[in-house]
Amino acid sequence: MTIPRVRFAPSPTGQLHLGGARTALSNYLYAKNQGGKFLIRIEDTDLERSKKEYIDQICDSLKWLGLKWDDEIVYQSDNKSLYNHWIEKILETKKAYRCFASKDELDSYRNKKGSLHYPGIWRDRSTSDVNKQLEKGTPFTIRIKTPITGETKFTDLIYGEIIISNTEIDDFILVRSDGTPVYNFTNVIDDYNMKITNVIRGEDHISNTSKQILIYDILGFKKPEFAHLPMILGEDQKRLSKRHGATGVNEYRKMGYQSSALINYLAFLGWSPGSEEEIFDLNQLVDKFDLSKVQKKSAIFDSKKLNWISSRHLLISSNMSILKSLKRLDVSWGEKKKQDCYLKIIELLKPRSNTFIELIEKSDYFFNDPKQLDNSIKIKIWKSDTSKIINTLISALEKIENWESIELETNVKEFIKNNGLGFGSVLKPIRFAICGVLDGPSLFEIMEILNKDSVIRRLNKAILEFK
Ligand code: GLU
C-alpha cells in the first residue's frame, strides 16, 4: 500500500488566512488519518510578491495551530534546475513549443478575434523558422500544445467527474519569456518530484487542475488524486475577505481564540463527522476525518458558531493552562495577586467568556475599582434608602473575620432577613458598587477574591458618589 503524501503549498504573498488554514488542516487531517505524510512547499517563484516575513508568519501560524509538518520544507526557489530539466523534456516531446510572438502581435490578433485565447501562431512552425528566431535571439515563451479536440477529465474526490472540453483550454504558457516557469508547470513538477499522492486544495483551483492534467499526461507522470475543498464565504454569500472582518489566523490568535477552537471550527467548514458531538481536539479530528464526507456546497463563515465552539474549548481547558496563555497575552496578568487568586478568577469567568481576551476584559474589576458607575443602572437599583442600608451592611461586614464566600453568603443573607429587606435590593447594589456591572459569577466568590478592604472601600466609594 502506498503511504499517502500530501502537501500544503502556500504562496508567501501574505499571512496565513482562514481559507489557507482550512486547506492545510484538511491535508493534515487526511495525512494523519491515513498514516501518511503532511509536507509543506513554499511556492515562492513570484519574487516580487514573495516575502520572507510571510514565510515566517505562515510557518508560525501553522505551528500555533498544531499542524506539525513532516520532512524539510521545500522551496520552489531552490528548484530552478529541476524545472529546467523538465522544460527541456517537455520540449523534446514536441507537445510544447516555443512561441516568438511579441506582445503587440498577440494583442492585435486578440483584438481582431475578440478572444483572449492564444491564436496558435507558433504552434506548427517549421524547425527552420524556430531556429532562425533562436539565432536572432528573439525572446520566446514556451506553450503547451493543447489537443484541439477531445476533453480533459479527472475524478475529483469531492466534486466527482470534472470534464472540460479542450477547446476551452488554449495553448497556455508554461515558461515566460524571462525563462521562469509558471505556477501550473512548477506545481506539477514539484508534486511529481515530492511523490504527492493526493492534492487537496481550494475549489478555486479546479480550472488549474484541468491544465495540470494535460502537463501530467504529456510528461507521462502518474497523476495524484485530486480533492477540491468548497469555498469559504462570508454571511453575505461573498467570498471571505477583509470586508468580513478578521481573516488572518494570527488575528484570531491575537483576539484570544485558542488554536484548538479555531481548528475545531475550521474543520467543520464544509465537513462534519455526522455525529451530534461538535467539540473535538486535533487528535479526535484526525480520527474522525473523512474526505468523502466533505460537502460540495460553499461553507459560510459564522463567527457566532466560532464563538460558541471557542467558549466550549475554554470550558474544558484547565485553569492552569488558561493562566499560562493569559500571561502570554497580557503581561500584567499574573503579577498583581497570588496564583491561587488568578486560578479562582479563571474558574469563575471561563463559563462566561468566549475567548481569552474576553476573559481578561471581564476580569478587570478583580484588579481595579470600577471607574465610573453607570448612572442609568444607578437610577434603577440605587433607591433612596440604599446608601443607608449599605452603610449598615458595611458595619456587619467589618465584623466578619473569616472572609470566605460561604461565611459572606451566610452573613449577608442573615443581614437581609433580619432587616426585612428584599434580596435584590441589597445584592444588586453591592454587585454594582464593587463590580460596576450587574451580571457576573457568584457575588460572594467575587467578594472573597477581592478581600475585605477592597469590598468595603468600593461600597463606601459608591455611597459617597450617590449621596
Ligand atoms: N500556491 C498555490 C496557492 O497558494 C497552491 C495551490 C495548490 O495547492 O496547488 O493557491
XYZ file of C-alpha atoms and ligand atoms in Angstrom:
477
model
C 0.000 0.000 0.000
C 1.345 3.443 -0.844
C 1.663 5.777 2.095
C -0.309 8.936 1.357
C 1.788 12.051 0.898
C 0.000 15.375 0.835
C 1.262 18.901 0.838
C 0.176 22.391 1.739
C 1.659 24.752 -0.846
C 1.180 28.373 0.171
C 2.471 31.300 -1.854
C 4.188 33.584 0.658
C 2.496 36.747 -0.546
C 0.570 37.345 2.674
C -0.089 35.897 6.099
C -1.940 32.608 6.580
C -5.643 33.225 6.079
C -8.561 31.151 7.285
C -9.001 29.598 3.826
C -5.338 28.566 3.692
C -5.516 27.272 7.244
C -8.568 25.183 6.367
C -6.683 23.739 3.353
C -3.626 22.996 5.497
C -5.843 21.413 8.153
C -7.687 19.194 5.655
C -4.354 17.994 4.284
C -3.043 17.371 7.785
C -6.160 15.501 8.906
C -6.195 13.385 5.774
C -2.496 12.511 6.050
C -2.605 11.664 9.743
C -5.849 9.735 9.455
C -4.260 7.588 6.738
C -0.875 7.239 8.422
C 0.659 9.435 5.741
C 2.939 12.441 5.484
C 1.984 16.090 5.621
C 4.503 18.207 3.714
C 4.977 21.914 3.164
C 6.057 23.505 -0.076
C 6.584 27.227 -0.268
C 5.600 28.445 -3.732
C 7.897 31.433 -3.832
C 8.590 31.774 -7.527
C 6.916 35.171 -7.691
C 9.998 37.004 -6.487
C 8.341 40.398 -6.341
C 5.412 39.417 -4.163
C 7.003 36.651 -2.072
C 8.438 37.796 1.238
C 10.490 36.034 3.868
C 8.387 37.618 6.629
C 5.289 35.954 5.192
C 7.027 32.582 5.112
C 7.836 33.056 8.807
C 4.286 34.167 9.599
C 2.746 31.228 7.734
C 5.022 28.731 9.488
C 4.362 30.370 12.854
C 0.615 30.164 12.341
C 0.835 26.508 11.264
C 2.876 25.716 14.365
C 0.438 27.599 16.570
C -2.441 25.629 15.048
C -0.516 22.447 15.879
C -0.193 21.373 12.236
C 3.258 19.886 12.508
C 4.689 19.040 9.139
C 6.929 16.125 8.202
C 10.287 16.458 6.463
C 12.080 19.637 5.474
C 10.102 22.437 3.852
C 10.508 22.508 0.062
C 11.104 25.930 -1.501
C 10.317 26.310 -5.170
C 13.032 28.949 -5.432
C 15.554 26.126 -4.783
C 14.212 24.023 -7.645
C 15.268 26.003 -10.724
C 17.466 23.259 -12.158
C 14.691 20.722 -11.622
C 12.306 22.903 -13.625
C 14.909 23.481 -16.347
C 15.360 19.737 -16.670
C 11.633 19.238 -17.244
C 11.369 22.240 -19.560
C 13.900 20.508 -21.828
C 11.996 17.232 -21.538
C 8.639 18.727 -22.385
C 10.127 20.439 -25.460
C 11.539 17.070 -26.555
C 8.059 15.560 -26.532
C 7.067 18.155 -29.174
C 3.862 18.652 -27.202
C 5.115 22.032 -26.096
C 6.692 24.618 -28.330
C 8.484 27.933 -28.368
C 6.363 30.932 -29.240
C 8.199 34.008 -30.537
C 5.131 36.199 -30.948
C 5.570 39.623 -29.406
C 3.031 41.100 -27.044
C 1.895 43.608 -29.696
C 1.427 40.874 -32.259
C -0.681 38.846 -29.828
C -2.713 41.881 -28.822
C -3.594 42.712 -32.404
C -4.692 39.077 -33.057
C -6.766 39.116 -29.916
C -8.388 42.417 -30.776
C -9.291 41.161 -34.218
C -10.765 37.896 -32.927
C -12.201 39.361 -29.759
C -10.940 36.390 -27.761
C -8.186 36.080 -25.192
C -7.314 32.585 -26.373
C -3.871 32.204 -27.888
C -4.356 32.007 -31.657
C -1.758 29.249 -32.206
C 0.620 31.419 -34.280
C 3.725 29.360 -33.451
C 2.029 26.039 -32.820
C 3.012 24.325 -36.041
C 6.006 26.279 -37.313
C 8.872 24.533 -39.025
C 12.133 23.809 -37.214
C 13.944 26.202 -39.521
C 11.538 29.051 -38.617
C 12.191 28.364 -34.971
C 15.940 28.125 -35.414
C 16.023 31.436 -37.235
C 14.405 33.164 -34.289
C 16.693 31.374 -31.860
C 19.713 32.588 -33.804
C 18.365 36.129 -33.767
C 17.910 35.858 -30.027
C 14.188 36.685 -30.191
C 12.635 36.241 -26.765
C 10.161 33.358 -26.549
C 7.681 31.765 -24.238
C 7.040 28.042 -24.094
C 3.481 26.979 -24.654
C 1.687 23.711 -24.342
C 0.141 22.125 -27.429
C -3.328 21.577 -26.082
C -5.194 18.918 -28.102
C -7.633 20.627 -30.453
C -10.351 18.049 -29.948
C -11.486 15.852 -27.079
C -11.857 16.507 -23.399
C -9.729 16.726 -20.315
C -11.233 14.854 -17.387
C -10.466 13.935 -13.846
C -12.417 12.500 -10.993
C -12.416 14.798 -8.029
C -12.823 13.090 -4.656
C -15.362 15.724 -3.645
C -16.867 17.135 -6.846
C -16.954 13.887 -8.828
C -16.163 13.809 -12.530
C -14.956 17.118 -13.957
C -14.893 17.315 -17.736
C -13.574 20.251 -19.713
C -13.659 20.451 -23.462
C -10.141 21.008 -24.793
C -11.465 23.834 -26.947
C -11.844 25.775 -23.698
C -8.168 25.430 -22.866
C -5.792 27.397 -25.060
C -2.092 26.805 -25.601
C -1.279 28.313 -22.245
C 2.198 29.422 -21.278
C 4.449 27.036 -19.347
C 7.536 29.238 -19.307
C 7.565 33.029 -19.504
C 9.855 34.932 -21.871
C 12.232 35.630 -18.959
C 12.711 31.878 -18.590
C 10.661 31.490 -15.399
C 8.146 28.649 -15.346
C 4.534 29.411 -14.381
C 2.568 28.097 -11.418
C 0.793 25.297 -13.300
C 4.103 23.901 -14.503
C 6.116 24.135 -11.261
C 3.166 22.806 -9.287
C 3.053 19.626 -11.377
C 6.817 19.134 -11.375
C 7.001 19.524 -7.615
C 4.016 17.335 -6.871
C 5.602 14.653 -9.021
C 9.036 15.162 -7.507
C 7.682 15.101 -3.953
C 5.684 11.952 -4.755
C 2.449 13.607 -3.741
C -0.425 11.117 -3.794
C -3.317 13.478 -3.038
C -3.702 17.108 -3.950
C -6.176 18.725 -1.568
C -6.779 22.425 -2.221
C -9.464 25.058 -2.692
C -12.186 24.752 -5.290
C -10.838 27.877 -6.991
C -8.053 25.654 -8.371
C -10.336 23.345 -10.374
C -9.592 25.111 -13.659
C -5.854 24.912 -12.930
C -6.224 21.195 -12.333
C -7.534 20.641 -15.875
C -4.459 22.401 -17.258
C -2.192 20.457 -14.945
C -3.721 17.155 -16.093
C -2.526 17.977 -19.623
C 1.015 18.501 -18.314
C 0.941 15.247 -16.299
C -0.160 13.379 -19.400
C 2.448 14.887 -21.700
C 5.270 14.114 -19.276
C 3.846 10.661 -18.569
C 3.641 11.308 -14.820
C 1.288 9.317 -12.660
C -1.425 11.691 -11.525
C -2.243 12.224 -7.871
C -5.838 12.096 -6.720
C -7.479 15.491 -6.559
C -9.855 16.801 -3.921
C -11.086 20.375 -4.122
C -12.496 21.924 -0.982
C -15.591 24.138 -1.096
C -15.008 27.859 -0.779
C -15.492 29.734 2.465
C -17.967 32.588 2.107
C -18.963 35.426 4.382
C -22.515 35.646 5.705
C -23.420 37.743 2.630
C -22.510 34.731 0.407
C -19.480 36.577 -0.987
C -16.008 35.094 -0.868
C -14.479 35.610 2.585
C -12.311 38.709 2.555
C -11.165 41.572 4.740
C -14.567 43.194 4.272
C -15.967 40.498 6.538
C -13.561 41.341 9.353
C -10.520 39.421 10.502
C -9.383 36.738 8.077
C -5.821 36.076 9.231
C -5.070 33.204 11.601
C -2.781 35.485 13.546
C -5.588 37.986 14.060
C -7.699 35.277 15.685
C -4.761 34.352 17.860
C -4.459 37.978 18.981
C -8.195 38.164 19.603
C -7.710 35.420 22.174
C -9.059 32.340 20.427
C -7.399 29.086 21.321
C -5.850 27.216 18.429
C -7.850 24.115 19.374
C -11.080 26.089 18.954
C -10.100 27.609 15.623
C -9.017 24.192 14.339
C -12.273 22.656 15.513
C -14.288 25.370 13.787
C -12.276 25.294 10.537
C -12.605 21.517 10.325
C -16.367 21.932 10.374
C -16.418 24.321 7.418
C -17.891 22.064 4.768
C -17.384 18.870 6.760
C -18.950 17.162 9.690
C -18.333 13.761 11.247
C -22.077 13.187 11.190
C -22.451 12.940 14.971
C -24.194 15.248 17.408
C -20.973 15.998 19.251
C -19.187 19.007 17.828
C -16.313 19.642 20.201
C -13.137 17.870 19.204
C -9.433 18.372 19.646
C -6.934 17.886 16.832
C -6.311 14.202 17.593
C -10.004 13.425 17.674
C -10.459 15.269 14.378
C -7.673 13.143 12.889
C -9.567 10.018 13.939
C -12.873 11.222 12.536
C -11.779 12.966 9.326
C -13.163 11.548 6.124
C -12.586 13.398 2.869
C -15.556 11.693 1.256
C -17.849 13.468 3.739
C -16.746 16.934 2.638
C -19.675 18.677 1.020
C -19.640 20.486 -2.328
C -21.628 23.456 -1.146
C -19.667 26.537 -0.126
C -19.290 26.938 3.607
C -20.428 30.093 5.390
C -18.106 31.537 7.984
C -20.226 32.064 11.070
C -18.480 33.964 13.844
C -21.257 33.129 16.324
C -20.611 29.430 15.839
C -16.888 30.019 16.191
C -17.540 31.832 19.471
C -19.694 29.010 20.727
C -17.049 26.416 19.875
C -14.430 28.652 21.434
C -16.408 29.013 24.664
C -16.735 25.233 24.892
C -12.999 24.799 24.443
C -12.382 27.341 27.185
C -14.692 25.459 29.496
C -12.775 22.218 29.099
C -9.321 23.791 29.366
C -7.527 23.523 32.695
C -7.301 26.718 34.724
C -3.542 26.405 34.806
C -3.224 26.177 31.022
C -5.555 29.160 30.644
C -3.450 31.113 33.149
C -0.305 30.424 31.117
C -1.978 31.620 27.917
C -3.387 34.730 29.591
C 0.043 35.665 30.895
C 1.381 35.404 27.360
C -1.369 37.681 26.057
C -1.235 40.243 28.857
C 1.982 40.643 30.766
C 0.287 42.292 33.745
C -1.849 39.211 34.236
C -0.427 37.077 36.996
C 1.517 39.863 38.643
C -0.962 41.588 40.909
C -2.323 38.742 43.021
C -1.347 35.275 44.187
C -1.554 32.468 41.641
C -4.417 30.880 43.579
C -6.457 34.006 43.152
C -5.888 34.024 39.397
C -6.932 30.403 39.165
C -10.139 31.206 41.051
C -10.873 34.174 38.770
C -10.403 31.917 35.745
C -12.707 29.287 37.236
C -15.392 31.955 37.720
C -15.061 33.656 34.351
C -14.358 30.823 31.938
C -18.008 29.724 31.724
C -18.842 33.334 30.821
C -16.212 34.025 28.148
C -15.750 33.078 24.533
C -12.082 33.965 24.288
C -9.021 34.656 26.415
C -9.323 38.360 25.674
C -12.940 38.429 26.773
C -11.929 36.734 29.998
C -9.200 39.306 30.592
C -11.622 42.163 29.927
C -14.251 40.703 32.223
C -11.707 40.276 34.991
C -10.969 43.985 35.260
C -12.954 44.561 38.475
C -10.866 41.958 40.283
C -7.895 44.286 39.947
C -9.285 47.796 39.634
C -12.094 49.713 41.287
C -14.872 50.377 38.773
C -14.025 53.683 37.116
C -17.332 55.430 36.750
C -20.555 53.864 37.954
C -23.130 53.931 35.205
C -25.860 56.406 36.063
C -28.546 54.611 34.063
C -28.021 51.497 36.206
C -27.797 53.563 39.362
C -31.234 55.101 38.749
C -32.764 51.626 38.538
C -31.182 49.983 41.564
C -29.912 52.632 43.980
C -33.042 53.702 45.823
C -33.357 56.482 48.379
C -32.622 54.142 51.310
C -29.889 52.086 49.592
C -26.952 54.150 50.888
C -28.239 53.777 54.427
C -28.696 50.011 54.030
C -25.226 49.576 52.546
C -23.771 51.662 55.341
C -25.256 49.357 57.965
C -24.129 46.346 55.957
C -20.563 47.678 55.958
C -20.595 47.597 59.771
C -21.732 43.965 59.639
C -19.069 43.096 57.068
C -16.361 44.716 59.123
C -17.044 42.207 61.895
C -16.503 39.159 59.679
C -13.172 37.565 60.475
C -13.255 34.602 58.175
C -13.529 36.364 54.782
C -14.666 33.396 52.751
C -17.543 33.112 50.315
C -19.665 30.736 52.449
C -19.256 32.892 55.544
C -20.003 36.019 53.494
C -23.107 34.491 51.975
C -24.471 33.432 55.396
C -23.816 36.833 56.915
C -25.196 38.927 54.064
C -28.320 36.777 53.784
C -28.910 36.957 57.519
C -28.487 40.715 57.357
C -31.113 40.898 54.610
C -33.581 38.704 56.518
C -33.021 40.413 59.880
C -33.720 43.789 58.336
C -36.757 42.569 56.433
C -35.238 43.538 53.062
C -35.547 42.052 49.595
C -32.550 40.150 48.210
C -32.400 42.167 45.007
C -32.495 45.481 46.798
C -29.270 44.621 48.619
C -27.381 42.195 46.415
C -27.727 44.244 43.229
C -26.334 47.444 44.757
C -23.433 45.508 46.314
C -22.546 43.934 42.981
C -22.938 47.242 41.197
C -20.752 49.070 43.708
C -17.941 46.537 43.679
C -18.040 45.363 40.053
C -19.652 48.257 38.190
C -21.914 45.794 36.352
C -24.961 43.754 37.265
C -24.043 40.400 35.790
C -21.262 38.006 36.552
C -20.372 34.996 38.658
C -21.263 34.410 42.317
C -21.136 37.687 44.197
C -19.754 36.052 47.327
C -16.932 34.378 45.445
C -16.067 37.760 43.939
C -16.112 39.347 47.398
C -13.812 36.654 48.746
C -11.270 37.187 45.956
C -11.456 40.970 46.259
C -10.768 40.800 50.028
C -12.351 42.747 52.823
C -10.565 46.065 52.331
C -11.373 46.438 48.654
C -15.016 45.453 49.116
C -15.560 47.929 51.938
C -13.638 50.635 50.114
C -15.737 50.194 46.975
C -19.007 50.150 48.925
C -18.007 53.381 50.683
C -16.985 54.956 47.395
C -20.404 54.211 45.901
C -22.204 55.677 48.917
C -20.139 58.828 48.561
C -20.738 59.024 44.830
C -24.516 58.579 45.173
C -25.032 60.802 48.207
N 0.447 28.281 -4.248
C -0.904 27.903 -4.556
C -1.853 28.709 -3.704
O -1.419 29.260 -2.699
C -1.031 26.429 -4.298
C -2.182 25.763 -4.868
C -2.035 24.266 -4.730
O -2.229 23.784 -3.611
O -1.698 23.629 -5.681
O -3.003 28.845 -4.010
